[in-house]
Short mmCIF file of C-alpha atoms in Angstrom, two decimals:
data_model
loop_
_atom_site.label_atom_id
_atom_site.label_comp_id
_atom_site.label_asym_id
_atom_site.label_seq_id
_atom_site.Cartn_x
_atom_site.Cartn_y
_atom_site.Cartn_z
CA MET A 1 121.72 109.58 66.31
CA SER A 2 118.94 107.02 65.40
CA ASN A 3 115.36 107.24 66.77
CA PRO A 4 114.90 104.01 68.80
CA GLN A 5 111.30 103.78 68.30
CA ASN A 6 112.06 103.40 64.51
CA GLU A 7 114.39 101.18 65.07
CA SER A 8 111.72 98.86 66.73
CA SER A 9 109.42 99.37 63.76
CA GLY A 10 111.31 98.25 61.72
CA ASN A 11 112.22 94.94 63.38
CA GLU A 12 108.73 94.25 63.54
CA ASP A 13 107.91 94.71 59.52
CA ASP A 14 110.72 92.69 58.99
CA ASP A 15 109.94 89.79 61.20
CA PHE A 16 106.34 90.13 60.04
CA THR A 17 107.66 89.72 56.61
CA SER A 18 110.11 86.73 57.53
CA THR A 19 107.17 85.39 58.92
CA PHE A 20 104.87 86.03 55.63
CA ARG A 21 107.53 84.54 53.12
CA SER A 22 107.72 81.63 55.72
CA MET A 23 104.28 80.49 55.16
CA GLY A 24 104.28 81.52 51.59
CA GLU A 25 107.07 78.70 51.45
CA SER A 26 105.50 76.29 53.57
CA ARG A 27 103.02 76.41 51.09
CA MET A 28 104.45 76.12 47.87
CA ASN A 29 107.08 73.66 49.71
CA MET A 30 103.46 71.33 50.87
CA THR A 31 102.95 68.55 48.21
CA ILE A 32 99.16 68.50 46.00
CA GLY A 33 98.78 64.90 47.90
CA GLN A 34 99.22 67.21 51.15
CA GLN A 35 96.97 70.30 50.20
CA ALA A 36 94.55 68.08 48.90
CA GLU A 37 94.54 65.99 52.57
CA ASN A 38 94.14 69.39 54.34
CA GLN A 39 91.28 70.84 52.16
CA ALA A 40 89.31 67.34 52.77
CA LYS A 41 90.17 67.43 56.59
CA PHE A 42 88.89 71.68 56.59
CA CYS A 43 85.69 70.17 54.76
CA GLN A 44 85.01 67.10 56.69
CA THR A 45 84.92 69.74 59.90
CA ARG A 46 82.91 72.02 58.06
CA VAL A 47 79.64 69.30 56.98
CA ALA A 48 80.24 67.61 61.00
CA ASN A 49 79.77 71.17 62.45
CA SER A 50 76.86 72.12 60.24
CA GLU A 51 75.06 68.03 60.36
CA LYS A 52 75.77 68.97 64.19
CA TYR A 53 74.11 72.32 64.67
CA LEU A 54 71.08 71.47 61.95
CA GLY A 55 69.72 68.35 63.82
CA SER A 56 69.67 70.18 66.92
CA LEU A 57 67.58 72.49 65.10
CA CYS A 58 65.23 69.60 63.54
CA GLU A 59 65.26 68.63 66.34
CA VAL A 60 63.94 71.73 68.37
CA MET A 61 61.46 72.78 65.19
CA GLY A 62 59.96 69.51 65.26
CA SER A 63 58.66 69.42 68.68
CA ILE A 64 58.04 73.15 68.81
CA THR A 65 55.64 72.11 65.68
CA ARG A 66 54.21 68.64 67.88
CA LYS A 67 53.58 70.89 71.03
CA THR A 68 51.59 72.98 69.31
CA ALA A 69 49.23 70.30 67.97
CA HIS A 70 48.75 69.29 71.54
CA ILE A 71 47.60 72.66 72.04
CA ARG A 72 45.43 72.58 69.11
CA ASP A 73 43.74 69.17 70.83
CA LYS A 74 43.14 71.17 73.93
CA GLY A 75 41.84 74.07 72.52
CA ASP A 76 39.18 72.58 70.65
CA ILE A 77 38.33 70.36 73.99
CA LEU A 78 37.93 73.55 75.51
CA ALA A 79 36.08 75.14 73.03
CA LYS A 80 33.75 72.14 72.94
CA LEU A 81 32.88 72.61 76.89
CA CYS A 82 31.89 76.51 76.32
CA LYS A 83 30.02 75.57 73.92
CA ASP A 84 27.98 72.57 76.10
CA TYR A 85 28.03 74.75 79.05
CA SER A 86 26.69 78.24 76.53
CA ASP A 87 23.99 75.01 75.75
CA GLU A 88 22.84 73.69 78.60
CA GLU A 89 22.60 77.39 81.04
CA ASN A 90 19.29 78.07 81.40
CA VAL A 91 19.34 80.87 84.12
CA SER A 92 22.45 83.34 83.34
CA HIS A 93 21.48 84.96 80.49
CA SER A 94 24.05 86.66 80.11
CA LEU A 95 27.30 83.84 80.75
CA LYS A 96 25.27 81.98 78.11
CA ALA A 97 25.64 84.75 75.75
CA GLY A 98 30.04 84.93 76.97
CA LEU A 99 30.06 81.85 76.59
CA ARG A 100 28.88 80.66 73.46
CA VAL A 101 30.85 84.19 71.78
CA CYS A 102 34.04 82.57 73.72
CA ALA A 103 33.63 79.16 72.01
CA GLU A 104 33.22 80.11 68.74
CA ASN A 105 35.82 82.30 68.76
CA LEU A 106 38.12 79.62 70.59
CA SER A 107 37.12 77.25 67.63
CA VAL A 108 38.51 79.99 65.16
CA ILE A 109 41.60 80.02 67.08
CA GLN A 110 42.61 76.56 66.86
CA ASP A 111 42.02 76.51 63.11
CA TYR A 112 44.18 79.23 62.55
CA ARG A 113 46.47 77.09 65.19
CA GLN A 114 46.62 73.70 63.04
CA THR A 115 47.25 75.72 59.23
CA GLN A 116 50.55 77.56 61.69
CA ILE A 117 51.21 73.54 62.31
CA MET A 118 50.89 72.52 58.99
CA ARG A 119 53.23 75.53 57.92
CA LEU A 120 55.71 74.86 60.22
CA GLU A 121 56.46 71.67 58.76
CA SER A 122 56.23 72.47 55.62
CA LYS A 123 58.24 75.47 55.63
CA VAL A 124 60.66 74.63 58.36
CA VAL A 125 61.25 71.32 59.52
CA ARG A 126 61.10 69.51 56.14
CA PRO A 127 63.99 71.56 54.69
CA ILE A 128 66.38 71.21 57.66
CA SER A 129 65.33 67.48 57.50
CA ASP A 130 66.70 66.62 54.39
CA TYR A 131 70.69 68.20 55.45
CA GLY A 132 70.57 64.35 57.00
CA ASN A 133 70.69 63.21 53.54
CA ILE A 134 72.61 66.03 52.50
CA CYS A 135 75.62 66.31 54.76
CA LYS A 136 75.95 62.39 54.37
CA GLN A 137 76.57 63.10 50.88
CA ILE A 138 78.97 64.99 51.72
CA LYS A 139 81.06 63.21 53.91
CA ILE A 140 80.99 60.15 51.86
CA GLY A 141 82.66 62.48 49.22
CA VAL A 142 85.05 63.96 51.66
CA LYS A 143 85.64 60.25 52.55
CA ARG A 144 86.65 59.35 49.05
CA GLU A 145 89.25 61.88 48.62
CA LEU A 146 91.14 60.75 51.42
CA GLU A 147 91.46 57.63 50.24
CA ALA A 148 92.77 59.02 46.97
CA VAL A 149 95.14 60.87 48.72
CA LYS A 150 97.05 57.93 50.88
CA ARG A 151 96.61 55.61 48.20
CA GLU A 152 98.46 58.21 46.34
CA ASP A 153 101.37 58.64 49.82
CA LYS A 154 101.52 54.61 49.61
CA LYS A 155 102.31 54.56 45.86
CA LYS A 156 105.10 57.73 46.72
CA ILE A 157 106.31 54.90 49.25
CA GLU A 158 106.28 52.20 47.05
CA LEU A 159 108.04 54.02 44.76
CA GLN A 160 110.86 55.47 47.17
CA LYS A 161 111.39 52.16 48.05
CA LEU A 162 111.77 50.61 45.17
CA ARG A 163 114.06 53.49 43.79
CA SER A 164 116.32 52.39 47.25
CA LYS A 165 116.18 48.38 46.77
CA ASN A 166 116.48 48.16 42.38
CA PRO A 167 117.71 51.51 41.34
CA GLY A 168 118.25 49.52 38.28
CA ASN A 169 115.33 48.13 37.14
CA SER A 170 113.59 50.86 35.29
CA HIS A 171 110.97 48.76 34.20
CA GLN A 172 109.35 48.30 37.48
CA ILE A 173 110.91 52.02 38.80
CA SER A 174 108.66 53.26 35.50
CA ARG A 175 105.79 51.09 36.22
CA ALA A 176 105.55 52.33 39.57
CA GLN A 177 106.15 56.32 38.71
CA SER A 178 102.54 55.82 36.54
CA ASP A 179 101.05 54.45 39.44
CA VAL A 180 101.83 57.53 41.35
CA GLU A 181 101.63 59.97 38.68
CA ARG A 182 96.86 57.81 37.68
CA ALA A 183 96.95 58.41 41.88
CA ARG A 184 98.43 62.04 41.98
CA GLU A 185 95.96 62.83 39.18
CA ASP A 186 92.89 60.47 41.01
CA ALA A 187 93.41 62.71 43.76
CA SER A 188 93.51 66.08 41.53
CA ILE A 189 90.33 65.40 40.09
CA GLY A 190 88.48 64.13 43.99
CA SER A 191 89.55 67.13 45.22
CA LYS A 192 88.18 69.82 42.25
CA HIS A 193 85.12 67.81 42.54
CA LEU A 194 84.70 67.69 46.23
CA GLU A 195 85.72 71.77 46.25
CA GLU A 196 82.62 72.32 44.29
CA GLN A 197 80.81 70.02 46.42
CA MET A 198 81.17 72.04 48.87
CA VAL A 199 80.98 75.44 47.43
CA SER A 200 77.66 74.25 46.59
CA PHE A 201 76.31 72.47 50.00
CA GLU A 202 77.48 76.08 51.50
CA LYS A 203 75.28 77.88 49.45
CA ARG A 204 72.41 75.85 49.86
CA ARG A 205 73.11 75.74 53.50
CA LEU A 206 72.73 79.79 53.96
CA HIS A 207 69.71 80.21 51.76
CA ASP A 208 68.07 76.94 53.22
CA ILE A 209 68.80 78.17 57.34
CA LYS A 210 68.23 82.05 56.57
CA THR A 211 64.66 81.04 54.71
CA SER A 212 64.03 78.09 57.50
CA MET A 213 64.19 81.25 60.01
CA LEU A 214 62.32 83.72 58.45
CA ASP A 215 59.26 81.40 57.92
CA TYR A 216 59.40 80.67 61.47
CA PHE A 217 58.93 83.76 62.62
CA LYS A 218 56.43 85.02 59.71
CA ILE A 219 54.47 82.36 60.74
CA GLN A 220 54.29 83.09 64.25
CA LEU A 221 53.79 86.63 63.36
CA VAL A 222 50.34 85.73 61.70
CA PHE A 223 49.43 83.45 64.36
CA HIS A 224 49.79 85.29 66.92
CA ALA A 225 48.01 88.44 65.04
CA LYS A 226 44.97 86.54 64.48
CA ALA A 227 45.20 84.85 68.14
CA ILE A 228 45.43 88.53 69.82
CA GLU A 229 42.43 89.69 67.56
CA PHE A 230 40.18 86.67 67.95
CA TYR A 231 41.29 86.22 72.23
CA SER A 232 40.41 89.88 72.86
CA LYS A 233 36.41 89.05 71.34
CA CYS A 234 36.47 86.70 74.38
CA PHE A 235 38.16 89.03 76.66
CA GLU A 236 35.33 91.44 75.87
CA SER A 237 31.91 88.92 76.10
CA MET A 238 33.69 88.06 79.50
CA SER A 239 33.43 91.17 80.57
CA MET A 240 29.93 91.92 79.58
CA VAL A 241 28.64 88.98 81.65
CA ASP A 242 26.28 90.75 84.42
CA GLU A 243 26.84 89.13 87.72
CA GLU A 244 23.90 91.25 88.92
CA ARG A 245 21.65 90.50 86.76
CA ASP A 246 22.58 87.42 86.72
CA LEU A 247 22.53 86.60 89.78
CA GLN A 248 18.89 88.21 90.18
CA GLU A 249 17.73 85.62 87.55
CA PHE A 250 18.91 83.19 89.61
CA GLN A 251 17.59 84.08 92.65
CA ARG A 252 13.76 84.48 90.99
CA LYS A 253 14.41 81.17 89.62
CA LEU A 254 15.17 79.32 93.39
CA SER A 255 12.01 81.30 94.73
CA MET A 256 9.91 79.38 91.97
CA ALA A 257 11.55 76.38 92.74
CA ARG A 258 10.91 76.84 96.66
CA GLY A 259 7.15 78.02 95.81
CA VAL A 260 7.08 81.38 96.57
CA PRO A 261 5.55 83.62 94.00
CA ASP A 262 7.63 85.77 91.52
CA THR A 263 6.85 88.66 92.43
CA GLU A 264 7.68 90.68 89.35
CA GLU A 265 4.30 88.40 88.11
CA ILE A 266 2.05 89.43 90.95
CA SER A 267 2.36 93.27 89.87
CA GLN A 268 2.26 93.11 86.33
CA ALA A 269 -1.07 91.07 86.89
CA LEU A 270 -2.74 93.61 89.63
CA THR A 271 -1.64 96.08 87.10
CA SER A 272 -3.31 94.60 83.75
CA MET A 273 -6.48 94.42 86.41
CA THR A 274 -6.56 98.43 87.19
CA THR A 275 -5.54 99.54 83.38
CA THR A 276 -8.48 99.49 81.01
CA THR A 277 -11.94 99.61 81.28
CA ASN A 278 -14.14 100.21 77.89
CA GLY A 279 -11.17 99.98 75.74
CA TYR A 280 -10.37 103.54 78.04
CA SER A 281 -6.94 103.58 80.82
CA ASP A 282 -8.41 104.56 84.12
CA THR A 283 -4.94 104.47 85.50
CA LEU A 284 -3.86 106.86 83.31
CA GLY A 285 -6.50 108.76 81.35
CA SER A 286 -5.56 108.32 78.19
CA SER A 287 -7.80 108.13 75.72
CA ASP A 288 -6.33 105.83 73.42
CA PRO A 289 -8.00 102.28 73.22
CA TYR A 290 -4.58 100.50 72.31
CA THR A 291 -2.34 102.57 75.25
CA SER A 292 -0.36 99.75 77.33
CA THR A 293 0.75 100.84 80.73
CA TYR A 294 2.81 97.84 81.13
CA GLU A 295 6.68 98.48 81.69
CA LEU A 296 9.80 96.98 80.29
CA THR A 297 10.32 94.53 82.83
CA ALA A 298 14.30 93.02 84.05
CA SER A 299 13.75 90.57 82.08
CA ASP A 300 13.32 92.65 79.40
CA HIS A 301 15.71 94.82 79.49
CA ARG A 302 18.09 91.79 80.10
CA ARG A 303 16.64 90.38 76.82
CA VAL A 304 17.93 93.44 75.00
CA ARG A 305 20.89 93.53 76.31
CA ILE A 306 21.82 89.96 75.40
CA SER A 307 20.39 91.35 72.06
CA LYS A 308 23.16 93.86 71.53
CA THR A 309 25.68 91.62 72.80
CA SER A 310 24.74 88.85 70.58
CA THR A 311 25.19 91.24 67.67
CA MET A 312 28.33 92.89 68.71
CA TYR A 313 30.18 90.59 66.83
CA GLY A 314 27.97 90.43 63.47
CA ASP A 315 28.13 87.48 61.26
CA ASP A 316 28.37 89.48 58.00
CA GLU A 317 31.89 91.30 59.62
CA ASP A 318 32.80 87.45 61.13
CA ASP A 319 32.54 86.23 57.05
CA ASP A 320 34.57 88.62 55.69
CA GLU A 321 37.14 88.84 57.98
CA ASP A 322 37.51 85.05 58.07
CA ASP A 323 37.73 85.21 54.03
CA ASP A 324 39.78 87.64 53.60
CA TYR A 325 42.52 85.89 55.69
CA TYR A 326 41.43 82.02 53.92
CA ASP A 327 42.21 83.63 51.05
CA ASP A 328 45.43 85.09 51.87
CA ASP A 329 48.29 81.88 50.29
CA GLU A 330 50.72 82.61 53.81
CA TYR A 331 47.30 80.99 55.65
CA ASP A 332 45.40 78.81 53.21
CA LEU A 333 42.95 77.65 55.76
CA SER A 334 41.46 74.97 53.19
CA THR A 335 44.04 72.63 53.93
CA ALA A 336 42.93 72.46 57.25
CA ARG A 337 41.40 70.09 59.75
#
């Protein structure tokens, strides 16, 4: 007895073989003109699809670049405001120092952002924007090939009509056959040229999209790494602001403006009146005529603290880091604003 499963699998194989043979026969039966026409239509669809999405990609990348430039301008304004506020602040000394450090680091961030913008324009937007003209040239080639195919079909129809109307006019038939052969040759040459053009286009398209996207991500990573570094310095400098001491200083200035004597200055004056007699200290009993009984005042502590804050990010260290960055091939700030 035969196995039903084997019979069904055999039928499926026969169906697949027959389908494949029919496809091969249909391709063999296709004329050269029909093959060239199918190829041209495929190329036309491919170019239209590439033009659509590359155009949208270029538009989005250009919008990102313009918005980044807008953020850079606002960042410059913020840095200037922090600097001007720091210059005008004469009471809250720790806040003054914090704003000054913020202004310096914000200005550096905008310099890096300017380099980011220049890199986006040259390495991302410009290569993609070139595909407007490239796709236009490819579409011209596709249109020329389709016209050649139509011209060949037209010559074939004319030859068939001539054979049906005047089968004995061998001279006209021979000339019409020559026209058909010439049109077929032109279509064949155009098809080969279009194929070479499309292969070159596809190779360049793949390379440019890959390179542009990699450059975009690399530019963003480098900028944000540097931005984190300098934003961290801004955050740390503002964290060092001593609100309580600045408030005490404001209250002292407020009392002085109201005409109330400063208790700290009175205490210092009374201490100086009872310290030394004939070069010796009466209060401490020190034998050293140069010994001073002055204590470090709150303002002295404040100045020491502010001094440490101002040197927290030393100029030499910052200059070294900036020089390393500016020497980087990927981010050359010599072309910045």
